[in-house]
Tab-separated table of C-alpha atoms in Angstrom:
chain	number	residue	atom	x	y	z
W	1	MET	CA	-64.567	-18.291	16.044
W	2	LYS	CA	-62.141	-18.406	13.184
W	3	GLU	CA	-59.027	-16.297	13.668
W	4	LEU	CA	-57.665	-14.509	10.688
W	5	THR	CA	-53.964	-13.727	10.507
W	6	GLU	CA	-52.747	-11.160	8.070
W	7	THR	CA	-49.250	-11.417	6.770
W	8	ILE	CA	-47.641	-8.271	5.522
W	9	ASP	CA	-44.925	-8.749	2.945
W	10	ILE	CA	-42.149	-6.266	3.668
W	11	ASN	CA	-39.571	-7.812	1.370
W	12	ILE	CA	-37.778	-5.226	-0.713
W	13	PRO	CA	-36.805	-6.256	-4.255
W	14	THR	CA	-33.102	-7.018	-4.608
W	15	HIS	CA	-32.642	-4.603	-7.496
W	16	GLU	CA	-34.014	-1.747	-5.381
W	17	ILE	CA	-31.508	-2.525	-2.619
W	18	ARG	CA	-28.668	-2.565	-5.133
W	19	ASN	CA	-29.815	0.703	-6.668
W	20	SER	CA	-29.971	2.250	-3.212
W	21	GLN	CA	-26.451	1.051	-2.353
W	22	PHE	CA	-25.108	2.359	-5.649
W	23	LYS	CA	-26.830	5.708	-5.127
W	24	LEU	CA	-25.343	6.077	-1.637
W	25	ALA	CA	-21.889	5.226	-2.998
W	26	VAL	CA	-22.209	7.903	-5.697
W	27	ILE	CA	-23.351	10.448	-3.103
W	28	ASP	CA	-20.388	9.485	-0.906
W	29	LEU	CA	-17.967	10.052	-3.796
W	30	PHE	CA	-19.296	13.464	-4.816
W	31	ASP	CA	-19.656	14.581	-1.215
W	32	ALA	CA	-16.009	13.668	-0.608
W	33	LEU	CA	-14.895	15.591	-3.704
W	34	LYS	CA	-16.869	18.649	-2.585
W	35	LYS	CA	-15.081	18.534	0.766
W	36	TRP	CA	-11.674	18.870	-0.896
W	37	LYS	CA	-10.590	21.608	1.503
W	38	LEU	CA	-11.082	19.223	4.424
W	39	TRP	CA	-9.121	16.242	3.096
W	40	THR	CA	-6.309	18.419	1.754
W	41	TYR	CA	-6.035	20.077	5.172
W	42	LEU	CA	-6.069	16.705	6.944
W	43	GLY	CA	-3.378	15.406	4.591
W	44	TRP	CA	-1.114	18.375	5.328
W	45	ASN	CA	-1.837	18.053	9.025
W	46	ASP	CA	-0.887	14.354	9.011
W	47	ILE	CA	2.568	15.269	7.729
W	48	LYS	CA	2.970	18.075	10.275
W	49	ILE	CA	2.032	15.776	13.153
W	50	ARG	CA	4.298	12.972	11.954
W	51	TYR	CA	7.369	15.218	11.831
W	52	ARG	CA	6.562	17.602	14.666
W	53	GLY	CA	9.748	18.553	16.513
W	54	SER	CA	11.952	17.317	13.668
W	55	VAL	CA	14.541	19.690	12.194
W	56	LEU	CA	14.126	18.527	8.590
W	57	GLY	CA	10.462	17.553	8.895
W	58	PRO	CA	9.149	15.635	5.865
W	59	PHE	CA	12.484	16.182	4.139
W	60	TRP	CA	13.763	13.263	6.218
W	61	ILE	CA	11.935	11.083	3.690
W	62	THR	CA	13.764	12.891	0.902
W	63	ALA	CA	17.096	12.475	2.697
W	64	SER	CA	16.397	8.766	3.167
W	65	MET	CA	15.541	8.449	-0.507
W	66	LEU	CA	18.796	10.169	-1.457
W	67	VAL	CA	20.822	7.728	0.658
W	68	ILE	CA	19.093	4.742	-0.988
W	69	ILE	CA	19.725	6.155	-4.460
W	70	VAL	CA	23.425	6.633	-3.731
W	71	ALA	CA	23.785	3.141	-2.241
W	72	PHE	CA	21.946	1.385	-5.086
W	73	SER	CA	23.756	3.388	-7.740
W	74	VAL	CA	27.205	2.523	-6.410
W	75	VAL	CA	26.447	-1.213	-6.322
W	76	TYR	CA	24.051	-1.793	-9.220
W	77	SER	CA	25.833	0.420	-11.740
W	78	GLN	CA	28.837	-1.915	-11.414
W	79	LEU	CA	26.651	-5.019	-11.329
W	80	PHE	CA	24.939	-4.075	-14.614
W	81	HIS	CA	28.103	-2.539	-16.106
W	82	GLN	CA	26.561	0.908	-16.475
W	83	SER	CA	28.123	4.282	-15.865
W	84	ILE	CA	27.007	6.317	-12.858
W	85	ALA	CA	25.815	9.053	-15.224
W	86	GLU	CA	23.505	6.560	-16.936
W	87	TYR	CA	22.307	4.568	-13.934
W	88	VAL	CA	21.592	7.321	-11.375
W	89	PRO	CA	18.938	9.167	-13.464
W	90	PHE	CA	17.354	5.834	-14.443
W	91	PHE	CA	17.076	4.556	-10.874
W	92	THR	CA	16.111	7.946	-9.399
W	93	THR	CA	13.122	8.431	-11.697
W	94	GLY	CA	11.897	4.871	-11.203
W	95	TYR	CA	12.355	4.902	-7.445
W	96	LEU	CA	10.588	8.267	-7.167
W	97	VAL	CA	7.418	6.764	-8.643
W	98	TRP	CA	7.847	3.505	-6.736
W	99	VAL	CA	7.863	5.295	-3.368
W	100	LEU	CA	4.602	7.052	-4.252
W	101	ILE	CA	2.848	3.849	-5.339
W	102	SER	CA	4.219	1.435	-2.730
W	103	ALA	CA	3.707	3.736	0.262
W	104	GLY	CA	0.201	4.606	-0.897
W	105	LEU	CA	-0.777	0.950	-1.249
W	106	ALA	CA	0.838	-0.159	2.016
W	107	GLU	CA	-0.847	2.490	4.159
W	108	SER	CA	-4.231	2.101	2.458
W	109	CYS	CA	-4.852	-1.183	4.258
W	110	ASN	CA	-5.363	0.646	7.566
W	111	THR	CA	-7.181	3.732	6.284
W	112	PHE	CA	-10.547	3.085	7.950
W	113	VAL	CA	-9.050	1.379	10.997
W	114	GLU	CA	-6.807	4.351	11.787
W	115	ALA	CA	-9.718	6.749	11.230
W	116	SER	CA	-12.107	4.711	13.396
W	117	LEU	CA	-12.512	7.474	16.007
W	118	LEU	CA	-13.496	10.016	13.360
W	119	ILE	CA	-15.795	7.550	11.607
W	120	ASN	CA	-17.628	6.756	14.849
W	121	GLU	CA	-17.885	10.375	16.003
W	122	ILE	CA	-18.373	12.417	12.827
W	123	LYS	CA	-20.421	11.593	9.764
W	124	LEU	CA	-18.130	12.099	6.802
W	125	PRO	CA	-17.978	10.373	3.403
W	126	TYR	CA	-15.786	7.275	3.609
W	127	ILE	CA	-13.958	8.054	0.383
W	128	LEU	CA	-12.745	11.263	2.019
W	129	TYR	CA	-10.342	9.214	4.155
W	130	VAL	CA	-8.877	7.553	1.063
W	131	LEU	CA	-8.458	10.950	-0.618
W	132	ARG	CA	-6.751	12.236	2.523
W	133	LEU	CA	-4.225	9.399	2.427
W	134	THR	CA	-3.563	9.759	-1.300
W	135	TRP	CA	-3.102	13.518	-1.005
W	136	ARG	CA	-0.584	12.978	1.794
W	137	HIS	CA	1.540	10.782	-0.446
W	138	VAL	CA	1.258	13.192	-3.368
W	139	ILE	CA	2.722	15.900	-1.117
W	140	ILE	CA	5.586	13.582	-0.172
W	141	PHE	CA	6.078	12.793	-3.879
W	142	PHE	CA	6.696	16.462	-4.634
W	143	HIS	CA	9.095	16.669	-1.697
W	144	ASN	CA	11.008	13.721	-3.118
W	145	ALA	CA	10.973	15.294	-6.579
W	146	LEU	CA	13.661	17.656	-5.277
W	147	VAL	CA	16.075	14.726	-5.501
W	148	TYR	CA	15.233	14.376	-9.191
W	149	CYS	CA	15.856	18.111	-9.700
W	150	VAL	CA	19.328	17.779	-8.183
W	151	VAL	CA	20.087	14.685	-10.272
W	152	ALA	CA	18.746	16.340	-13.443
W	153	LEU	CA	20.957	19.383	-12.942
W	154	TYR	CA	24.076	17.422	-12.027
W	155	PHE	CA	23.820	14.834	-14.804
W	156	GLN	CA	22.315	17.292	-17.308
W	157	ILE	CA	19.209	15.258	-18.085
W	158	PRO	CA	17.590	16.738	-21.217
W	159	VAL	CA	14.381	18.595	-20.374
W	160	ASN	CA	12.042	18.965	-23.352
W	161	TRP	CA	8.347	18.975	-24.226
W	162	ALA	CA	8.061	15.294	-23.216
W	163	ILE	CA	8.144	16.302	-19.545
W	164	LEU	CA	4.558	17.554	-19.958
W	165	TYR	CA	3.475	13.901	-20.053
W	166	VAL	CA	4.195	13.819	-16.327
W	167	ILE	CA	0.897	15.653	-15.722
W	168	PRO	CA	-1.523	13.100	-17.263
W	169	GLY	CA	0.735	10.283	-16.084
W	170	LEU	CA	0.614	11.449	-12.478
W	171	PHE	CA	-3.143	11.926	-12.767
W	172	LEU	CA	-3.620	8.302	-13.845
W	173	ILE	CA	-1.412	7.069	-11.011
W	174	ILE	CA	-3.399	9.106	-8.474
W	175	VAL	CA	-6.720	7.770	-9.790
W	176	ASN	CA	-5.420	4.210	-9.510
W	177	LEU	CA	-4.029	4.842	-6.036
W	178	ILE	CA	-7.473	6.027	-4.952
W	179	SER	CA	-9.166	3.005	-6.538
W	180	ALA	CA	-6.676	0.470	-5.191
W	181	GLY	CA	-6.636	2.308	-1.868
W	182	LEU	CA	-10.402	2.012	-1.570
W	183	ILE	CA	-10.261	-1.739	-2.244
W	184	LEU	CA	-7.440	-2.299	0.252
W	185	SER	CA	-9.137	-0.080	2.838
W	186	ILE	CA	-12.262	-2.231	2.727
W	187	LEU	CA	-10.362	-5.532	2.718
W	188	GLY	CA	-7.981	-4.348	5.437
W	189	THR	CA	-10.904	-3.368	7.643
W	190	LYS	CA	-12.611	-6.728	7.237
W	191	TYR	CA	-9.500	-8.911	7.300
W	192	ARG	CA	-6.672	-7.748	9.580
W	193	ASP	CA	-4.207	-10.109	7.889
W	194	ILE	CA	-4.301	-8.006	4.722
W	195	PRO	CA	-1.711	-5.344	5.777
W	196	PRO	CA	1.195	-7.773	6.374
W	197	ILE	CA	0.296	-9.676	3.204
W	198	ILE	CA	0.345	-6.490	1.124
W	199	ASN	CA	3.619	-5.345	2.701
W	200	SER	CA	5.223	-8.665	1.804
W	201	LEU	CA	3.925	-8.479	-1.767
W	202	ILE	CA	5.244	-4.929	-2.125
W	203	GLN	CA	8.731	-6.055	-1.108
W	204	VAL	CA	8.620	-8.810	-3.716
W	205	MET	CA	7.280	-6.456	-6.406
W	206	PHE	CA	10.215	-4.094	-5.895
W	207	PHE	CA	12.635	-6.747	-7.094
W	208	ILE	CA	10.564	-8.081	-10.005
W	209	THR	CA	9.665	-4.610	-11.307
W	210	PRO	CA	12.263	-2.825	-13.477
W	211	ILE	CA	13.113	-0.105	-10.975
W	212	SER	CA	16.737	-0.894	-10.176
W	213	TRP	CA	17.266	-2.879	-13.373
W	214	ASN	CA	16.441	-2.176	-17.005
W	215	ALA	CA	13.526	-3.964	-18.671
W	216	ASN	CA	15.771	-4.572	-21.698
W	217	LEU	CA	17.509	-7.276	-19.662
W	218	LEU	CA	14.353	-9.418	-19.905
W	219	PRO	CA	12.725	-8.504	-23.229
W	220	ASN	CA	9.196	-9.880	-23.730
W	221	SER	CA	9.368	-11.624	-20.359
W	222	ALA	CA	6.083	-12.284	-18.549
W	223	ILE	CA	7.552	-10.448	-15.556
W	224	ILE	CA	7.606	-7.306	-17.691
W	225	VAL	CA	4.545	-7.758	-19.893
W	226	PHE	CA	2.106	-8.713	-17.122
W	227	ASN	CA	3.484	-6.407	-14.443
W	228	PRO	CA	1.141	-3.384	-14.202
W	229	LEU	CA	3.610	-1.425	-12.072
W	230	ASN	CA	6.075	-1.476	-14.954
W	231	TYR	CA	3.705	0.575	-17.121
W	232	PHE	CA	2.784	3.082	-14.424
W	233	ILE	CA	6.416	3.693	-13.519
W	234	ASP	CA	7.224	4.341	-17.185
W	235	LEU	CA	4.428	6.939	-17.313
W	236	ILE	CA	6.574	9.210	-15.132
W	237	ARG	CA	10.082	7.840	-15.626
W	238	MET	CA	10.209	8.287	-19.394
W	239	PRO	CA	9.080	11.960	-19.451
W	240	LEU	CA	11.523	12.765	-16.632
W	241	LEU	CA	14.273	11.270	-18.801
W	242	GLY	CA	13.180	13.343	-21.798
W	243	GLN	CA	11.207	10.621	-23.606
W	244	ALA	CA	7.510	10.253	-24.388
W	245	PRO	CA	5.784	7.073	-23.117
W	246	ASN	CA	4.708	4.806	-25.974
W	247	TRP	CA	1.073	4.046	-26.781
W	248	VAL	CA	1.291	0.541	-25.359
W	249	THR	CA	2.079	2.086	-21.985
W	250	TRP	CA	-0.753	4.623	-22.240
W	251	ASN	CA	-3.359	2.130	-23.427
W	252	THR	CA	-2.408	-0.426	-20.785
W	253	CYS	CA	-2.601	2.154	-18.001
W	254	LEU	CA	-5.947	3.467	-19.243
W	255	LEU	CA	-7.373	-0.060	-19.398
W	256	ILE	CA	-6.140	-0.839	-15.879
W	257	THR	CA	-7.608	2.454	-14.647
W	258	ILE	CA	-11.055	1.656	-16.035
W	259	ILE	CA	-11.075	-1.906	-14.674
W	260	LEU	CA	-9.681	-1.015	-11.242
W	261	SER	CA	-11.998	1.981	-10.814
W	262	SER	CA	-15.027	-0.136	-11.703
W	263	ILE	CA	-14.063	-2.931	-9.309
W	264	SER	CA	-13.361	-0.522	-6.456
W	265	PHE	CA	-16.662	1.302	-6.854
W	266	VAL	CA	-18.717	-1.894	-7.057
W	267	LEU	CA	-16.948	-3.224	-3.968
W	268	PHE	CA	-17.475	0.058	-2.137
W	269	ALA	CA	-21.170	0.187	-3.026
W	270	ARG	CA	-21.593	-3.392	-1.832
W	271	PHE	CA	-19.789	-3.110	1.515
W	272	ARG	CA	-20.040	0.589	2.350
W	273	ARG	CA	-22.674	0.066	5.039
W	274	ASN	CA	-20.539	-2.612	6.747
W	275	ILE	CA	-17.519	-0.399	7.378
W	276	PRO	CA	-18.680	1.032	10.766
W	277	PHE	CA	-19.294	-2.492	12.068
W	278	TRP	CA	-15.890	-3.800	10.994
W	279	ILE	CA	-13.657	-1.147	12.513
């Protein structure tokens, strides 16, 4: 008797799988945005827990920043032959933005790893954890902004309409922190060597980015032109110093935002389902 064997093809077309992954990533994003009360609460709570029992609380970060500004200003103002009145506002505004960006990038590498208990126990959108981290650093940024207020009053920094550019500038920085944070969160979960690598790169970037030194010292240098951090720092620094960022700065930051956001979302859609298995 002849046996007949039926083979059932259960292969799913590749494009359907990709569409499904993209759809789930979009749902994750919008679900995270809708849960804004949760990630803002978690961000606040992170700061409370970190400084529980401390007299100054999160203002220890601000105090530390003030000490660094004083130390750098005393040394570098003489090194670059600038007056204290000129150097302190310049370094303060640049360092204020640098702390926001560098801390956000450094801590992003461990976002999913540190939230592994929550991820395994509660079903929440993954992007929510990145938003939580970014929000935490935005709060710290506004704490640190008190240092700028003191410096602005003491050195009589001109405050004019240009300061309004801080709003769209900060928005672009936050969007890029979320995008870069999502990329680093995924890579840091998969490869545990990523955090120390990023921390080392951040230390190097501090010295090759015009934070403590003026970009005019190296005009048209590749270190300036091809350094994305230079443009993002100017988005906030220039308005805080009473100047409007030029269109080269705006266009460069917008282009970086589009590219980085696209890369982060594609990467997230591709590896989203792997996150629980990597942590």
